[in-house]
mmCIF file of C-alpha atoms in Angstrom:
data_model
loop_
_atom_site.group_PDB
_atom_site.id
_atom_site.type_symbol
_atom_site.label_atom_id
_atom_site.label_comp_id
_atom_site.label_asym_id
_atom_site.label_seq_id
_atom_site.Cartn_x
_atom_site.Cartn_y
_atom_site.Cartn_z
ATOM 1 C CA MET A 1011 101.018 119.843 77.135
ATOM 2 C CA ASN A 1012 104.644 120.159 78.245
ATOM 3 C CA ALA A 1013 104.900 117.393 80.782
ATOM 4 C CA THR A 1014 108.091 116.224 82.473
ATOM 5 C CA VAL A 1015 108.583 112.766 83.961
ATOM 6 C CA ILE A 1016 111.293 112.349 86.606
ATOM 7 C CA VAL A 1017 113.148 109.029 86.489
ATOM 8 C CA PHE A 1018 115.127 107.485 89.344
ATOM 9 C CA PRO A 1019 117.176 104.302 89.493
ATOM 10 C CA GLY A 1020 114.483 101.696 90.097
ATOM 11 C CA SER A 1021 111.572 103.588 88.523
ATOM 12 C CA ASN A 1022 109.569 101.060 86.496
ATOM 13 C CA ARG A 1023 106.218 102.700 85.744
ATOM 14 C CA ASP A 1024 107.832 105.604 83.910
ATOM 15 C CA ARG A 1025 107.114 104.058 80.500
ATOM 16 C CA ASP A 1026 103.429 103.557 81.296
ATOM 17 C CA MET A 1027 103.248 107.178 82.374
ATOM 18 C CA ILE A 1028 105.101 108.395 79.257
ATOM 19 C CA ALA A 1029 102.701 106.373 77.074
ATOM 20 C CA ALA A 1030 99.650 107.834 78.819
ATOM 21 C CA LEU A 1031 100.944 111.407 78.630
ATOM 22 C CA THR A 1032 101.866 110.956 74.964
ATOM 23 C CA ALA A 1033 98.479 109.464 74.074
ATOM 24 C CA ILE A 1034 96.414 112.068 75.909
ATOM 25 C CA GLY A 1035 98.726 115.081 76.063
ATOM 26 C CA GLY A 1036 99.428 114.988 72.326
ATOM 27 C CA LYS A 1037 103.222 114.850 72.575
ATOM 28 C CA PRO A 1038 105.813 112.868 74.466
ATOM 29 C CA PRO A 1039 106.836 114.272 77.857
ATOM 30 C CA ARG A 1040 110.392 115.278 78.619
ATOM 31 C CA VAL A 1041 112.190 112.685 80.703
ATOM 32 C CA VAL A 1042 114.622 113.950 83.328
ATOM 33 C CA TRP A 1043 117.147 111.814 85.203
ATOM 34 C CA HIS A 1044 117.225 112.283 88.972
ATOM 35 C CA GLN A 1045 120.799 113.586 89.097
ATOM 36 C CA SER A 1046 120.017 116.472 86.812
ATOM 37 C CA ASP A 1047 119.574 119.849 88.398
ATOM 38 C CA ALA A 1048 117.902 121.301 85.316
ATOM 39 C CA LEU A 1049 114.170 120.993 84.911
ATOM 40 C CA PRO A 1050 112.682 122.136 81.564
ATOM 41 C CA PRO A 1051 109.683 124.510 81.588
ATOM 42 C CA SER A 1052 106.722 122.271 82.375
ATOM 43 C CA ASP A 1053 102.928 122.444 82.668
ATOM 44 C CA LEU A 1054 103.035 119.237 84.690
ATOM 45 C CA ILE A 1055 105.719 117.311 86.586
ATOM 46 C CA VAL A 1056 105.160 113.604 87.178
ATOM 47 C CA VAL A 1057 106.991 111.364 89.627
ATOM 48 C CA PRO A 1058 106.156 107.848 88.407
ATOM 49 C CA GLY A 1059 105.882 104.524 90.193
ATOM 50 C CA GLY A 1060 108.483 101.852 90.788
ATOM 51 C CA PHE A 1061 110.991 100.956 93.453
ATOM 52 C CA SER A 1062 113.419 103.862 93.470
ATOM 53 C CA TYR A 1063 116.679 102.866 95.171
ATOM 54 C CA GLY A 1064 115.185 99.455 95.896
ATOM 55 C CA ASP A 1065 113.005 100.983 98.640
ATOM 56 C CA TYR A 1066 116.187 101.178 100.771
ATOM 57 C CA LEU A 1067 115.789 102.903 104.158
ATOM 58 C CA ARG A 1068 112.091 103.734 103.531
ATOM 59 C CA SER A 1069 110.113 103.738 100.277
ATOM 60 C CA GLY A 1070 110.917 106.967 98.440
ATOM 61 C CA ALA A 1071 113.303 108.244 101.126
ATOM 62 C CA ILE A 1072 116.516 108.321 99.076
ATOM 63 C CA ALA A 1073 114.839 109.559 95.884
ATOM 64 C CA ALA A 1074 113.214 112.405 97.826
ATOM 65 C CA ARG A 1075 116.700 113.751 98.660
ATOM 66 C CA SER A 1076 118.081 113.612 95.102
ATOM 67 C CA PRO A 1077 119.186 116.841 93.364
ATOM 68 C CA ILE A 1078 116.201 117.085 90.995
ATOM 69 C CA MET A 1079 113.718 117.078 93.870
ATOM 70 C CA GLN A 1080 114.916 120.485 95.023
ATOM 71 C CA LYS A 1081 113.924 121.801 91.576
ATOM 72 C CA VAL A 1082 110.599 119.970 91.762
ATOM 73 C CA ARG A 1083 109.990 121.604 95.133
ATOM 74 C CA GLU A 1084 110.686 125.071 93.694
ATOM 75 C CA ARG A 1085 108.259 124.492 90.806
ATOM 76 C CA ALA A 1086 105.628 123.124 93.151
ATOM 77 C CA GLU A 1087 105.977 126.254 95.277
ATOM 78 C CA ALA A 1088 105.493 128.305 92.093
ATOM 79 C CA GLY A 1089 102.214 126.456 91.508
ATOM 80 C CA VAL A 1090 103.204 124.003 88.754
ATOM 81 C CA PRO A 1091 101.047 120.861 89.120
ATOM 82 C CA VAL A 1092 103.023 117.875 90.437
ATOM 83 C CA LEU A 1093 101.590 114.348 90.237
ATOM 84 C CA GLY A 1094 103.084 111.399 92.126
ATOM 85 C CA VAL A 1095 101.785 107.893 91.497
ATOM 86 C CA CYS A 1096 102.588 104.938 93.756
ATOM 87 C CA ASN A 1097 106.331 105.227 94.483
ATOM 88 C CA GLY A 1098 105.926 108.820 93.265
ATOM 89 C CA PHE A 1099 103.404 109.396 96.074
ATOM 90 C CA GLN A 1100 105.875 107.902 98.557
ATOM 91 C CA ILE A 1101 108.625 110.190 97.219
ATOM 92 C CA LEU A 1102 106.427 113.311 97.476
ATOM 93 C CA THR A 1103 105.524 112.551 101.112
ATOM 94 C CA GLU A 1104 109.190 111.887 101.957
ATOM 95 C CA ALA A 1105 110.092 115.169 100.244
ATOM 96 C CA GLY A 1106 107.600 116.992 102.440
ATOM 97 C CA LEU A 1107 105.473 118.102 99.473
ATOM 98 C CA LEU A 1108 102.495 116.112 100.750
ATOM 99 C CA PRO A 1109 101.357 115.334 104.306
ATOM 100 C CA GLY A 1110 101.617 111.875 105.875
ATOM 101 C CA VAL A 1111 103.599 108.755 105.087
ATOM 102 C CA LEU A 1112 103.037 105.441 103.264
ATOM 103 C CA MET A 1113 103.773 102.490 105.521
ATOM 104 C CA ARG A 1114 103.982 98.734 104.887
ATOM 105 C CA ASN A 1115 100.559 97.305 103.941
ATOM 106 C CA ALA A 1116 98.718 96.144 107.062
ATOM 107 C CA SER A 1117 98.417 92.660 105.519
ATOM 108 C CA LEU A 1118 102.223 92.632 104.925
ATOM 109 C CA ARG A 1119 101.357 91.408 101.419
ATOM 110 C CA PHE A 1120 102.079 93.044 98.085
ATOM 111 C CA VAL A 1121 98.676 93.870 96.594
ATOM 112 C CA CYS A 1122 98.160 93.853 92.825
ATOM 113 C CA ARG A 1123 94.521 94.152 91.843
ATOM 114 C CA GLU A 1124 91.791 96.509 90.794
ATOM 115 C CA VAL A 1125 90.084 98.657 93.420
ATOM 116 C CA LYS A 1126 87.237 101.126 93.382
ATOM 117 C CA LEU A 1127 87.962 104.733 94.247
ATOM 118 C CA SER A 1128 85.573 107.460 95.210
ATOM 119 C CA VAL A 1129 86.550 110.896 93.953
ATOM 120 C CA GLU A 1130 86.411 113.026 97.079
ATOM 121 C CA ASN A 1131 87.187 116.484 95.760
ATOM 122 C CA THR A 1132 86.734 117.559 92.130
ATOM 123 C CA ASP A 1133 87.974 121.101 92.739
ATOM 124 C CA SER A 1134 91.538 120.670 91.420
ATOM 125 C CA VAL A 1135 93.421 120.595 88.125
ATOM 126 C CA PHE A 1136 93.706 116.819 88.554
ATOM 127 C CA THR A 1137 90.143 115.849 89.407
ATOM 128 C CA SER A 1138 87.942 118.443 87.682
ATOM 129 C CA GLY A 1139 87.086 115.927 84.941
ATOM 130 C CA TYR A 1140 85.251 113.650 87.360
ATOM 131 C CA ARG A 1141 81.696 113.999 88.577
ATOM 132 C CA PRO A 1142 81.567 114.841 92.306
ATOM 133 C CA GLY A 1143 81.159 111.595 94.243
ATOM 134 C CA ALA A 1144 82.057 109.447 91.220
ATOM 135 C CA VAL A 1145 83.275 105.913 91.920
ATOM 136 C CA ILE A 1146 85.934 104.818 89.430
ATOM 137 C CA ARG A 1147 87.928 101.671 88.790
ATOM 138 C CA CYS A 1148 91.706 101.766 89.125
ATOM 139 C CA PRO A 1149 94.497 99.197 89.496
ATOM 140 C CA VAL A 1150 96.857 99.173 92.485
ATOM 141 C CA ALA A 1151 100.231 97.402 92.785
ATOM 142 C CA HIS A 1152 102.203 98.121 95.931
ATOM 143 C CA HIS A 1153 103.704 96.854 99.162
ATOM 144 C CA ASP A 1154 103.860 100.156 101.031
ATOM 145 C CA GLY A 1155 100.560 101.925 100.487
ATOM 146 C CA ASN A 1156 99.245 102.146 104.023
ATOM 147 C CA TYR A 1157 98.576 105.864 104.422
ATOM 148 C CA PHE A 1158 99.272 107.120 107.928
ATOM 149 C CA THR A 1159 99.307 110.464 109.607
ATOM 150 C CA ASP A 1160 98.679 111.654 113.151
ATOM 151 C CA ASP A 1161 95.160 112.544 114.332
ATOM 152 C CA GLU A 1162 95.748 116.276 114.112
ATOM 153 C CA THR A 1163 97.007 116.184 110.507
ATOM 154 C CA LEU A 1164 94.267 113.735 109.538
ATOM 155 C CA ALA A 1165 91.601 116.089 110.873
ATOM 156 C CA ARG A 1166 93.231 118.999 109.052
ATOM 157 C CA ILE A 1167 93.483 117.325 105.633
ATOM 158 C CA GLU A 1168 89.941 115.987 105.939
ATOM 159 C CA GLY A 1169 88.674 119.430 106.926
ATOM 160 C CA GLU A 1170 90.577 121.256 104.193
ATOM 161 C CA GLY A 1171 89.407 118.999 101.368
ATOM 162 C CA GLN A 1172 92.882 117.549 100.822
ATOM 163 C CA VAL A 1173 91.634 113.974 100.458
ATOM 164 C CA ALA A 1174 91.479 113.447 96.685
ATOM 165 C CA PHE A 1175 90.556 109.768 96.437
ATOM 166 C CA ARG A 1176 89.315 107.201 98.910
ATOM 167 C CA TYR A 1177 89.095 103.424 98.502
ATOM 168 C CA ALA A 1178 85.402 102.726 98.119
ATOM 169 C CA GLN A 1179 83.873 101.110 101.173
ATOM 170 C CA GLY A 1180 85.177 97.599 101.784
ATOM 171 C CA THR A 1181 87.976 97.741 99.198
ATOM 172 C CA ASN A 1182 90.804 99.314 101.258
ATOM 173 C CA PRO A 1183 93.712 97.077 100.168
ATOM 174 C CA ASN A 1184 96.384 98.252 102.594
ATOM 175 C CA GLY A 1185 95.033 99.560 105.906
ATOM 176 C CA SER A 1186 95.197 103.275 105.042
ATOM 177 C CA ARG A 1187 93.650 105.561 107.632
ATOM 178 C CA ASN A 1188 90.173 106.747 106.597
ATOM 179 C CA ASP A 1189 90.544 104.623 103.413
ATOM 180 C CA ILE A 1190 92.723 107.378 101.927
ATOM 181 C CA ALA A 1191 94.108 106.521 98.473
ATOM 182 C CA GLY A 1192 95.292 109.961 97.374
ATOM 183 C CA VAL A 1193 95.940 113.373 98.923
ATOM 184 C CA PHE A 1194 96.536 116.939 97.770
ATOM 185 C CA ASN A 1195 98.812 119.590 99.241
ATOM 186 C CA ASP A 1196 97.000 122.511 100.843
ATOM 187 C CA ARG A 1197 96.701 124.394 97.521
ATOM 188 C CA ARG A 1198 95.580 121.244 95.654
ATOM 189 C CA THR A 1199 98.389 121.724 93.097
ATOM 190 C CA VAL A 1200 100.269 118.596 94.184
ATOM 191 C CA LEU A 1201 98.554 115.191 94.105
ATOM 192 C CA GLY A 1202 99.861 111.830 95.260
ATOM 193 C CA LEU A 1203 97.946 108.584 94.919
ATOM 194 C CA MET A 1204 98.767 104.902 95.241
ATOM 195 C CA PRO A 1205 96.513 103.624 92.380
ATOM 196 C CA HIS A 1206 97.677 103.831 88.760
ATOM 197 C CA PRO A 1207 95.345 105.973 86.603
ATOM 198 C CA GLU A 1208 97.907 105.735 83.758
ATOM 199 C CA ASN A 1209 97.073 102.045 83.462
ATOM 200 C CA LEU A 1210 93.397 102.576 82.653
ATOM 201 C CA ILE A 1211 93.314 105.002 79.741
ATOM 202 C CA GLU A 1212 92.329 102.941 76.701
ATOM 203 C CA ASN A 1213 89.853 100.178 76.003
ATOM 204 C CA ALA A 1214 92.687 97.683 75.576
ATOM 205 C CA HIS A 1215 93.406 98.268 79.291
ATOM 206 C CA GLY A 1216 89.891 97.110 80.102
ATOM 207 C CA GLY A 1217 88.618 100.581 80.921
ATOM 208 C CA ILE A 1218 89.247 104.301 80.635
ATOM 209 C CA ASP A 1219 88.499 105.571 84.139
ATOM 210 C CA GLY A 1220 92.003 107.068 84.379
ATOM 211 C CA ARG A 1221 91.562 109.291 81.317
ATOM 212 C CA PRO A 1222 89.645 112.176 82.920
ATOM 213 C CA LEU A 1223 92.602 112.878 85.218
ATOM 214 C CA PHE A 1224 94.995 113.399 82.307
ATOM 215 C CA GLU A 1225 92.396 115.175 80.169
ATOM 216 C CA ALA A 1226 91.745 117.658 82.978
ATOM 217 C CA LEU A 1227 95.488 118.355 83.271
ATOM 218 C CA LEU A 1228 95.696 118.862 79.505
ATOM 219 C CA LYS A 1229 92.803 121.304 79.652
ATOM 220 C CA ALA A 1230 94.418 123.249 82.491
ATOM 221 C CA ALA A 1231 97.852 123.392 80.779
ATOM 222 C CA MET B 599 134.326 108.220 116.829
ATOM 223 C CA LYS B 600 131.552 105.722 116.463
ATOM 224 C CA ALA B 601 127.863 106.437 116.906
ATOM 225 C CA ARG B 602 124.810 104.254 117.033
ATOM 226 C CA VAL B 603 121.453 105.666 115.925
ATOM 227 C CA THR B 604 118.343 103.688 116.788
ATOM 228 C CA VAL B 605 115.116 104.449 114.928
ATOM 229 C CA THR B 606 111.845 103.106 116.311
ATOM 230 C CA LEU B 607 108.177 103.568 115.491
ATOM 231 C CA LYS B 608 106.329 106.055 117.648
ATOM 232 C CA ALA B 609 103.843 104.707 120.167
ATOM 233 C CA GLY B 610 100.439 104.281 118.574
ATOM 234 C CA VAL B 611 101.787 103.662 115.067
ATOM 235 C CA LEU B 612 100.630 100.266 113.860
ATOM 236 C CA ASP B 613 103.551 97.861 113.334
ATOM 237 C CA PRO B 614 102.326 94.854 111.314
ATOM 238 C CA GLN B 615 105.909 93.614 110.885
ATOM 239 C CA GLY B 616 106.402 93.605 114.651
ATOM 240 C CA GLN B 617 103.120 91.718 115.010
ATOM 241 C CA ALA B 618 104.242 89.116 112.468
ATOM 242 C CA ILE B 619 107.563 88.690 114.318
ATOM 243 C CA GLN B 620 105.659 88.278 117.584
ATOM 244 C CA GLY B 621 103.486 85.594 115.963
ATOM 245 C CA SER B 622 106.561 83.783 114.664
ATOM 246 C CA LEU B 623 108.261 83.855 118.087
ATOM 247 C CA LYS B 624 105.127 82.358 119.608
ATOM 248 C CA SER B 625 104.975 79.641 116.950
ATOM 249 C CA LEU B 626 108.604 78.773 117.778
ATOM 250 C CA GLY B 627 107.437 78.012 121.293
ATOM 251 C CA PHE B 628 108.722 81.070 123.166
ATOM 252 C CA ALA B 629 106.171 81.526 125.881
ATOM 253 C CA GLY B 630 105.422 84.880 127.437
ATOM 254 C CA VAL B 631 106.292 87.028 124.414
ATOM 255 C CA GLY B 632 104.305 90.269 124.522
ATOM 256 C CA ALA B 633 104.146 92.963 121.870
ATOM 257 C CA VAL B 634 107.143 93.194 119.516
ATOM 258 C CA ARG B 635 108.073 96.529 117.916
ATOM 259 C CA GLN B 636 110.756 96.440 115.219
ATOM 260 C CA GLY B 637 113.066 99.243 114.143
ATOM 261 C CA LYS B 638 116.425 100.092 112.590
ATOM 262 C CA VAL B 639 119.979 100.536 113.860
ATOM 263 C CA PHE B 640 122.633 102.629 112.087
ATOM 264 C CA ASP B 641 126.292 102.377 113.110
ATOM 265 C CA ILE B 642 128.064 105.468 111.832
ATOM 266 C CA LEU B 643 131.783 106.237 111.885
ATOM 267 C CA LEU B 644 132.544 109.930 112.299
ATOM 268 C CA GLU B 645 135.716 111.958 111.948
ATOM 269 C CA GLY B 646 136.706 114.237 114.815
ATOM 270 C CA THR B 647 136.597 113.915 118.591
ATOM 271 C CA ASP B 648 134.102 116.619 119.621
ATOM 272 C CA GLU B 649 131.181 114.674 121.019
ATOM 273 C CA ALA B 650 128.826 117.647 121.277
ATOM 274 C CA ALA B 651 129.453 118.557 117.632
ATOM 275 C CA ALA B 652 128.926 114.930 116.638
ATOM 276 C CA ARG B 653 125.594 114.809 118.456
ATOM 277 C CA ALA B 654 124.480 117.996 116.733
ATOM 278 C CA ASP B 655 125.449 116.542 113.326
ATOM 279 C CA LEU B 656 123.711 113.246 114.079
ATOM 280 C CA THR B 657 120.541 115.046 115.116
ATOM 281 C CA ARG B 658 120.526 116.856 111.772
ATOM 282 C CA MET B 659 121.130 113.534 109.963
ATOM 283 C CA CYS B 660 118.177 111.971 111.766
ATOM 284 C CA GLU B 661 115.869 114.865 110.970
ATOM 285 C CA ALA B 662 117.014 115.061 107.331
ATOM 286 C CA LEU B 663 117.117 111.398 106.378
ATOM 287 C CA LEU B 664 117.560 108.604 108.909
ATOM 288 C CA ALA B 665 114.123 108.917 110.520
ATOM 289 C CA ASN B 666 110.742 109.960 109.179
ATOM 290 C CA THR B 667 109.577 111.933 112.178
ATOM 291 C CA VAL B 668 105.931 111.603 111.132
ATOM 292 C CA ILE B 669 106.057 108.006 112.378
ATOM 293 C CA GLU B 670 109.492 107.425 113.904
ATOM 294 C CA ASN B 671 111.543 108.429 116.945
ATOM 295 C CA TYR B 672 115.327 108.312 117.040
ATOM 296 C CA ALA B 673 117.933 107.891 119.753
ATOM 297 C CA ILE B 674 121.608 108.804 119.410
ATOM 298 C CA GLU B 675 124.367 107.070 121.305
ATOM 299 C CA ILE B 676 128.089 107.784 121.113
ATOM 300 C CA VAL B 677 129.885 104.441 121.370
ATOM 301 C CA PRO B 678 133.174 104.561 123.303
#
């Protein structure tokens, strides 16, 4: 699989993502610095987690306006799968590639723990490896993961099957509306999620519930 | 020319930071403090003297970067 990982100043989960893509995808991904305006041919583009630009202004806001994101937008429009994890999810919403916004956690606390996620829609290149309705384990680590959108957009994304993952009942760590942990774009070719599937791919991690996501992408590539 | 842009959360958007500030004001003994909503202020120096053009530019800046209009409103003020 020809995967590309975009790196910004302040990205810090890029190495975890590179390790996961290398282990499952069979070869190391290309790594592209945010100021580049050249994006290699890719079967998958990943915007990893971290604190790009120190979360200045709003989480992901500055990174979303960097030169490489225009190229990412063009590829996304052409149908190339784009995955954003944690800060990557924040960047993709700020870039307008995904609906909604990630606000400060309702508790005002940074949350770093394992949650349970229900897989809400398995009809995508990201989630086809999961059983419909599966509940998986996944770690979260964020301060701004409180998914918000207006009533109209919420009804639309719920109705169109754009909710990819939901925090299983009673485990919502951040106040997200409708317990939303991850959303697709309308074509389900772009996915953003706050939890870190790249951190649960081998037994040494304590579980492998993140593997099916990467294996499905490999299969689709 | 100097401009001040104020960005605030839209009505109905939960503001846990504002709530925490309200709680802190109460604990400091300020009686009669109602809801607190927090936001951001940007003071921007601009070249030129055409106020209408400046307002048009500032509106574009707000829409492109300074505010996330999913959750935020903005107000533009030209400071004399």
